[in-house]
XYZ file of C-alpha atoms in Angstrom:
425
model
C -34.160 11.441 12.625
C -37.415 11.187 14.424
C -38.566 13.184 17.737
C -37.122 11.877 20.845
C -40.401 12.910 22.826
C -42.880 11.000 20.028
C -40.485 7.739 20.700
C -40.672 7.938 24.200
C -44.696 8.994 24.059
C -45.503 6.991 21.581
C -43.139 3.856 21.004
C -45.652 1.297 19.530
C -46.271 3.820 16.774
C -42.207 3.704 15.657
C -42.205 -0.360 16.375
C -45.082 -0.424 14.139
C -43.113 1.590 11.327
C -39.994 -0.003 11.582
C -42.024 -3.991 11.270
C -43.324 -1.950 8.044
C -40.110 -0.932 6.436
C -39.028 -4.551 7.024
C -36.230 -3.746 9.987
C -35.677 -4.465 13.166
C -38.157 -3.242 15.287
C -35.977 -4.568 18.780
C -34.397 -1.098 18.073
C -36.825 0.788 19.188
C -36.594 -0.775 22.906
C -33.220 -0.323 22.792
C -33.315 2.953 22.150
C -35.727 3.989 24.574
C -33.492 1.991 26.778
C -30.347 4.450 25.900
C -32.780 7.864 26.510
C -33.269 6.668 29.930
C -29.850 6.160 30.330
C -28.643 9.087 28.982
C -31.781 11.312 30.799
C -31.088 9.764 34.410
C -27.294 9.826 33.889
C -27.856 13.882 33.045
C -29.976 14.444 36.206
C -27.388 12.346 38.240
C -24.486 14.778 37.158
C -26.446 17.913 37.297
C -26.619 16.691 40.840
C -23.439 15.727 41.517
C -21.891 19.557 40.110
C -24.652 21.182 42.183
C -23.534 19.546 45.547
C -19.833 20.285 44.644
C -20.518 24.043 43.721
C -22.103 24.035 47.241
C -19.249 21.931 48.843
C -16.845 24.605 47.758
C -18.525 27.618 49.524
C -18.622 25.314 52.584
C -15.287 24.717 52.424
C -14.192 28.203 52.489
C -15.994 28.542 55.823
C -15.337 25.504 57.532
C -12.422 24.698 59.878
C -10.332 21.467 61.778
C -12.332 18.432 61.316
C -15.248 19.793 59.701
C -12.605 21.036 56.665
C -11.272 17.913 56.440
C -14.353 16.176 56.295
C -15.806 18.304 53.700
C -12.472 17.886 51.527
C -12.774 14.443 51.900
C -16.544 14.415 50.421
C -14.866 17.180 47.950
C -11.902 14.201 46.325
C -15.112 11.573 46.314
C -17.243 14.008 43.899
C -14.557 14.988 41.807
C -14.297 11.437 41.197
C -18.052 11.005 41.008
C -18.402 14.176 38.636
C -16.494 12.612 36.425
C -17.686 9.118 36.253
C -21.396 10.623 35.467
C -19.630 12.821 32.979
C -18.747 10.123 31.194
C -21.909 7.761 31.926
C -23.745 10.703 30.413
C -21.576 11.305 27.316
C -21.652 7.628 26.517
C -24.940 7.226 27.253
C -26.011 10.143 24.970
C -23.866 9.008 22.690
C -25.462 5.365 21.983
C -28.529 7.333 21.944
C -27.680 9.478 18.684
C -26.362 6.572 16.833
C -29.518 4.492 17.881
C -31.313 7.411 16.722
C -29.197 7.556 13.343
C -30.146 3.825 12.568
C -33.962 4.222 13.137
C -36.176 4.969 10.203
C -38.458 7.942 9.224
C -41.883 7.268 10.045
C -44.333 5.528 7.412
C -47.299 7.748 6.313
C -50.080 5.551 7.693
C -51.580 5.425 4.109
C -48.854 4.186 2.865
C -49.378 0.386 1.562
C -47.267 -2.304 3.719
C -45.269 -3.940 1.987
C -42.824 -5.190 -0.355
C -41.724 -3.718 -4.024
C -44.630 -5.397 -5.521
C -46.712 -3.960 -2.892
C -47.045 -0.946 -4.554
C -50.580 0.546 -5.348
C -51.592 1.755 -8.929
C -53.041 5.417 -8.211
C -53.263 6.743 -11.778
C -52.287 5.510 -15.183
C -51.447 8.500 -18.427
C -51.311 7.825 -21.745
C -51.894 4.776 -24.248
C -49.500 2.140 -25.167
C -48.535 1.766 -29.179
C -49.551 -1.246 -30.518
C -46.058 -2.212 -32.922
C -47.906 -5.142 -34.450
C -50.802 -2.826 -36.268
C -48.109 -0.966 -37.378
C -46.505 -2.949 -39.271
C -42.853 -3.128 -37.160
C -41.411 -4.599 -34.290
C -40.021 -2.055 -31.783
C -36.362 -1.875 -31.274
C -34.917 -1.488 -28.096
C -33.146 2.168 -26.817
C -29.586 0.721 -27.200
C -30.391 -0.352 -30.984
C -32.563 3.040 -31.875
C -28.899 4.579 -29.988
C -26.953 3.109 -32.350
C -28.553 3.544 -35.199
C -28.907 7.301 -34.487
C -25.179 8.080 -33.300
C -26.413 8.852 -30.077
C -25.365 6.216 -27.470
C -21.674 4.545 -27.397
C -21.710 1.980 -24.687
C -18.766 -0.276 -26.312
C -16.510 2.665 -25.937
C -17.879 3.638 -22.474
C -17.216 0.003 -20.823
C -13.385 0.618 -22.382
C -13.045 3.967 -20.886
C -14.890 3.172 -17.521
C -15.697 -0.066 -17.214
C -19.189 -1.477 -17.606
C -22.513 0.666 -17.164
C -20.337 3.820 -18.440
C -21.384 5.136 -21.825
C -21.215 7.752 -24.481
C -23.578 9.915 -25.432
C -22.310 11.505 -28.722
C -24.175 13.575 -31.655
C -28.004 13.738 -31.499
C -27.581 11.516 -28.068
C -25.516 14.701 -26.151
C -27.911 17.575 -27.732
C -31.042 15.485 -26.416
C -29.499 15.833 -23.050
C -28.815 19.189 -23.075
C -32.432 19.611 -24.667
C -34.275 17.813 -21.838
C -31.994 19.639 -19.095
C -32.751 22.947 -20.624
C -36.081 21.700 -21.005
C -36.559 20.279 -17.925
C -35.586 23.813 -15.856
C -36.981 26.035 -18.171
C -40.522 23.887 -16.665
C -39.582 24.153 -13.082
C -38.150 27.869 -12.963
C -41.636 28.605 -14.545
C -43.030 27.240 -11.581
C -41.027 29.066 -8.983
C -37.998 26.821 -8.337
C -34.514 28.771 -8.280
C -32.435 26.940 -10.556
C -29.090 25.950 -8.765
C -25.791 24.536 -9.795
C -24.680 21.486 -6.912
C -21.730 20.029 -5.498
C -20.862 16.796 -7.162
C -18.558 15.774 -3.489
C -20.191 16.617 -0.142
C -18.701 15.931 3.602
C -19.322 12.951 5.790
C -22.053 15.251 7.571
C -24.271 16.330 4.415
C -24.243 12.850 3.174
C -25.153 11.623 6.609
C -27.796 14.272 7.497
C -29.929 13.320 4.124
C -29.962 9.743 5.083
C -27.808 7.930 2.759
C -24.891 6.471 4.980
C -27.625 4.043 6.106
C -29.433 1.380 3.863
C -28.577 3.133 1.250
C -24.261 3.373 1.872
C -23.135 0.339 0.105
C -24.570 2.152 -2.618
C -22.461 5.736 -2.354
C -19.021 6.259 -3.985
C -16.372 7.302 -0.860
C -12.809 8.985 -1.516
C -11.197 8.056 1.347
C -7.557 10.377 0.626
C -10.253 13.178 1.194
C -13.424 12.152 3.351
C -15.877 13.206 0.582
C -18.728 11.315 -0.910
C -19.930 11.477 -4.331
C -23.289 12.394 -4.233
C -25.807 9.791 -5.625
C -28.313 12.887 -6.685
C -28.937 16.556 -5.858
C -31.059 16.004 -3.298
C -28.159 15.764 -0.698
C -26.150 19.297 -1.488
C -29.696 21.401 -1.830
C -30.622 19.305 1.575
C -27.580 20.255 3.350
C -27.689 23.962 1.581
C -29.557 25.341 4.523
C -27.466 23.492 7.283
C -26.756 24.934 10.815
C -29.294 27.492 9.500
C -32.544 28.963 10.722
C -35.416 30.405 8.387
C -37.679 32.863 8.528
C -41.353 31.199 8.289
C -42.326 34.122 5.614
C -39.670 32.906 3.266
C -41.270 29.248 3.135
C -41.473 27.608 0.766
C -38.262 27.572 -0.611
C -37.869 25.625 -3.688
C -34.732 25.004 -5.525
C -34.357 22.713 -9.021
C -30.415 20.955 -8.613
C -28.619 20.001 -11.652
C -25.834 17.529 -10.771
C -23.923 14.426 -12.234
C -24.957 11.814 -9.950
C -22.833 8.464 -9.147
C -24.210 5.131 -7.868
C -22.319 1.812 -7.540
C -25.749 -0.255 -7.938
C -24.809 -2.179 -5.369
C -26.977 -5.463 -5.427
C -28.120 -4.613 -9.130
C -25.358 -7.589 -10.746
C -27.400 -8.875 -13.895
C -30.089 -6.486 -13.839
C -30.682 -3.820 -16.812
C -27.244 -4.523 -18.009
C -28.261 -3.749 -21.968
C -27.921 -0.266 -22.817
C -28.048 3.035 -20.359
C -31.216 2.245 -17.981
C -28.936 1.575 -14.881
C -25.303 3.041 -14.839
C -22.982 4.663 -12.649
C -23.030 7.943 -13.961
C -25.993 9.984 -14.991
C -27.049 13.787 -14.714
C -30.344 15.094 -13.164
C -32.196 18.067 -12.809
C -33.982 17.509 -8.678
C -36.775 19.203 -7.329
C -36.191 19.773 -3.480
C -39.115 21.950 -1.211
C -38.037 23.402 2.263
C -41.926 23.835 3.926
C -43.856 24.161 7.186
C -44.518 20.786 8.755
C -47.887 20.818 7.864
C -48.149 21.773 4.707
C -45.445 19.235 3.419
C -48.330 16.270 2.310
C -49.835 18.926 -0.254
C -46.292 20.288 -1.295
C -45.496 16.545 -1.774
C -48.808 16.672 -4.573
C -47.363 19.746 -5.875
C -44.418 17.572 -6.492
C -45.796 15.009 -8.145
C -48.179 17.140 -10.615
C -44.983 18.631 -11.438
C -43.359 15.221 -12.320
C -46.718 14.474 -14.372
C -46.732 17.445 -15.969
C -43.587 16.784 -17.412
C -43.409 13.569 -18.517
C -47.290 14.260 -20.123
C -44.895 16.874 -22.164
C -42.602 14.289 -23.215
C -45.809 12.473 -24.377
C -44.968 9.388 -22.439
C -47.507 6.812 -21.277
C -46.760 6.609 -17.731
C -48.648 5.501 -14.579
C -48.312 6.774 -11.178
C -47.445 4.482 -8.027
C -47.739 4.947 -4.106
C -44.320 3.032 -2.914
C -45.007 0.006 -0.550
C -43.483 0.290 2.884
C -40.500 -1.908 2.556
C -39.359 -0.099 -0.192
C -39.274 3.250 0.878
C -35.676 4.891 1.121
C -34.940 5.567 4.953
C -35.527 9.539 5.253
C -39.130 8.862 3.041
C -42.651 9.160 5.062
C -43.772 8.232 1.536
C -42.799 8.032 -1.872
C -44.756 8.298 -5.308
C -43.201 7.406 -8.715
C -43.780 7.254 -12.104
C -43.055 4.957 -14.256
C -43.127 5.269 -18.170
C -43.608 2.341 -20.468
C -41.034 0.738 -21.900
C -42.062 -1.076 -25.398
C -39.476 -3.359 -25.652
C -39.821 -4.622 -21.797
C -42.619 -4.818 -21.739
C -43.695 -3.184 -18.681
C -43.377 0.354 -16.375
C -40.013 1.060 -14.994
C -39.456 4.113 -12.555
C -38.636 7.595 -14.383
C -39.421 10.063 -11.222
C -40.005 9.796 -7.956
C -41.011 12.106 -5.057
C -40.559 11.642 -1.194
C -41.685 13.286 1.649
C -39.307 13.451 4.090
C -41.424 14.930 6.883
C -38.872 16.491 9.536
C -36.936 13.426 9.615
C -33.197 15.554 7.285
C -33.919 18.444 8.879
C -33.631 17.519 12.487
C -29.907 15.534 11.402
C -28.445 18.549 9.297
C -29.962 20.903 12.342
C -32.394 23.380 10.075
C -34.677 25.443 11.794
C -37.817 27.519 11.211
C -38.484 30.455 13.591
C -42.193 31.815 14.454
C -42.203 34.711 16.424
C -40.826 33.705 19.388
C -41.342 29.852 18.582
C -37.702 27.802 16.648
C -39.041 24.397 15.320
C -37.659 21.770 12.394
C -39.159 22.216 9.243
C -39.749 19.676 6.425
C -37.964 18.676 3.333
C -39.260 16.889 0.646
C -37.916 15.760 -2.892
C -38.871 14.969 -6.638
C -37.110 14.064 -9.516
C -37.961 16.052 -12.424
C -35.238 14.406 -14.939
C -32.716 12.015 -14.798
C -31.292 11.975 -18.435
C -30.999 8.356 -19.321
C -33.738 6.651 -18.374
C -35.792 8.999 -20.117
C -33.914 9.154 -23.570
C -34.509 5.301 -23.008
C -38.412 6.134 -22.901
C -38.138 8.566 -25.738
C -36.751 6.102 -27.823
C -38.739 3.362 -27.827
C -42.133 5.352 -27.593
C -41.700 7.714 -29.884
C -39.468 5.282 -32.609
C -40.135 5.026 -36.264
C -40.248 2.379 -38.586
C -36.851 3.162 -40.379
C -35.190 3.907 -37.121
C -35.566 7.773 -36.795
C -37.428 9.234 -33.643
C -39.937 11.687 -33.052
C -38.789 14.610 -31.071
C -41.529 15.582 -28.773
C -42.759 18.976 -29.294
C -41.730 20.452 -25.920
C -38.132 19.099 -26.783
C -38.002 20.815 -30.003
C -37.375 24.492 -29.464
C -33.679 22.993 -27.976
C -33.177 21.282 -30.922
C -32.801 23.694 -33.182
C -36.588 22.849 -34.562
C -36.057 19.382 -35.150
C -39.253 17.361 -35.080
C -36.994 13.951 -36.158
C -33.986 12.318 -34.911
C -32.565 10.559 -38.023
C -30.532 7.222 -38.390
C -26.756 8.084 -39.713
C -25.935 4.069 -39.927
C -27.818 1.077 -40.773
């Protein structure tokens, strides 16, 4: 959530973010509307239990009609005590869920906008050209197929569509790209750590997804636990309820978790193959900084997401997310996407976020300075999520005959293999 104090100091600033993100910008007035609710209902009760502390040592002194005066006054603030009470409670109350609805703050760079509105920063790598090869590229699911490595007939039977398989060559490059994947980010500091697939109402919450993003999560209802959509929201909600040091920032943690998404909204889209599914693992990136250094820990982020699909020998470009696109807890967002022969076009691999103070102030985590107790920031970055980018190996790095060439940085978890070869045609 955002600072009550900027709202209140600075409100055009928020109405101005929230007409960027696309939403309803009316909030912010009736928020501010709430605060001075709930402030003036807080200074009314304080007043109201300071009279009737004094009252009662009056009353103890006082005799005949004075007494009975005094009581009198006594019953009304009992009965006015408790109907600021409960002003104040509900007024504080609309407040935080006000609050809860409102957006982080855009990064004023960031380009208004859209999903198309995105801006082209950088662009990596060259794109094959098929036709002076000699072959037409097949697509992931085909090259899948052919090498033993994706089952998505047998995955829809099991699970229902946008499950799958991945068997043989298709499991070890998996386990090869995971292994990969933290072997590159423990080498660059990040502890590697193990997550929670099912978090409470409060960790989901506090990272921001029971908002836009809800129709989205998975929900057991017998137990009140959410299945997380990505790391992010365990190593977020890690340091809960907690405050830090400042001399032990940054902390930096690399999450490897199944992660489950309903693709809510997503009927007809990328329904070939293992692109978009409901289950997929991922190995996260997650930074707990200082405030202001959290715009060049969000770089740090993305050379680390460009250093690692530059490994995997991808052409890729790098994007700066349009406004209206950004997830709710993001001040900004870069991704990259990797070229995809067969489609023709860049589709999102990674993506980093910088989520200012915005999780930290909802899940309550705290830096101390001295003397001084602040919020901190959190940001995010995907390093690998598995499918998508066995879908870019694929087709990139595909052979004529159907066999695949293992990127180097792959092969030391594959035994040595330097080709992934076809076992039907």
């Amino acid at each position: 959530m955002i600072d009550l104090r900027l709202l209140r100091e600075d409100p055009d600033r928020v109405r101005a973010s929230q007409r960027a993100r696309g939403e309803d910008f009316a909030l912010v007035d009736s928020l501010l509307s709430a605060d001075e609710r709930r402030r003036s209902s807080g200074v009314r009760f304080d007043e109201l239990r300071a009279e009737q502390k004094g009252l009662g040592k009056l009353i103890g002194k006082a005799t005949g009609d004075e007494k009975a005066e005094l009581l009198k006054r006594a019953e009304q603030l009992k009965t006015d005590v408790k109907a600021a009470d409960t002003e104040r409670d509900a007024a504080d109350a609309e407040t935080q869920e006000l609050l809860q609805r409102l957006g982080n703050l855009v990064h004023p760079d960031v380009p208004v906008g859209g999903e198309e509105d995105f801006v082209t920063l950088e662009t990596h790598g060259t794109h094959r050209d098929f036709a002076a090869e000699g072959f037409e590229p097949r697509d992931h699911l085909e090259l899948g197929q052919l090498l033993g490595a994706i089952d998505v007939e047998r995955g829809a039977k099991v699970s229902g569509s946008r499950f799958y398989f991945l068997t043989g060559v298709g499991a070890l490059l998996e386990l090869a790209l995971v292994n990969a994947a933290i072997a590159q980010a423990t080498a660059a500091g990040f502890t590697p750590m193990l997550t929670p697939a099912l978090v409470r109402p409060q960790s989901m919450a506090g990272t921001g997804f029971l908002g836009q993003a809800a129709q989205d999560v998975y929900h057991l209802d017998k137990d009140d636990l959410y299945l997380v959509g990505t790391s992010e929201v365990p190593l977020a909600a890690y340091h809960m309820d907690e405050i830090l040091d400042a001399d032990r920032l940054p902390l930096r943690y690399a999450g490897f978790s199944p992660c489950f998404r309903r693709e809510a909204g997503s009927h007809g889209k990328d329904t070939r193959g293992i692109f978009r599914v409901h289950q997929f693992d991922k190995v996260e990136m997650f930074s707990y900084v200082l405030p202001e250094d959290s715009q060049a820990e969000h770089q740090r982020l993305l050379e680390w997401e460009k250093q690692w699909l530059t490994s995997l020998e991808l052409p890729f470009r790098v994007i700066d997310v349009a406004s209206a696109d950004l997830g709710s807890s993001a001040a900004r967002k870069y991704d990259c996407e990797a070229w995809i022969p067969t489609q023709g076009k860049y589709r999102e691999l990674t993506s980093t976020s910088d989520c200012t103070e915005f999780q930290s102030r909802r899940l309550s985590i705290r830096v101390r300075e001295g003397k001084k107790v602040r919020p901190l920031a959190t940001l995010n970055g995907t390093l690998c999520a598995v499918p998508r980018t066995i879908v870019a190996i694929l087709e990139n790095h595909q052979q004529a005959d159907g066999s695949v060439r293992v990127p180097e940085v792959l092969r030391p978890y594959l035994g040595g293999r330097e080709v992934l070869e076809p076992v039907a045609k």
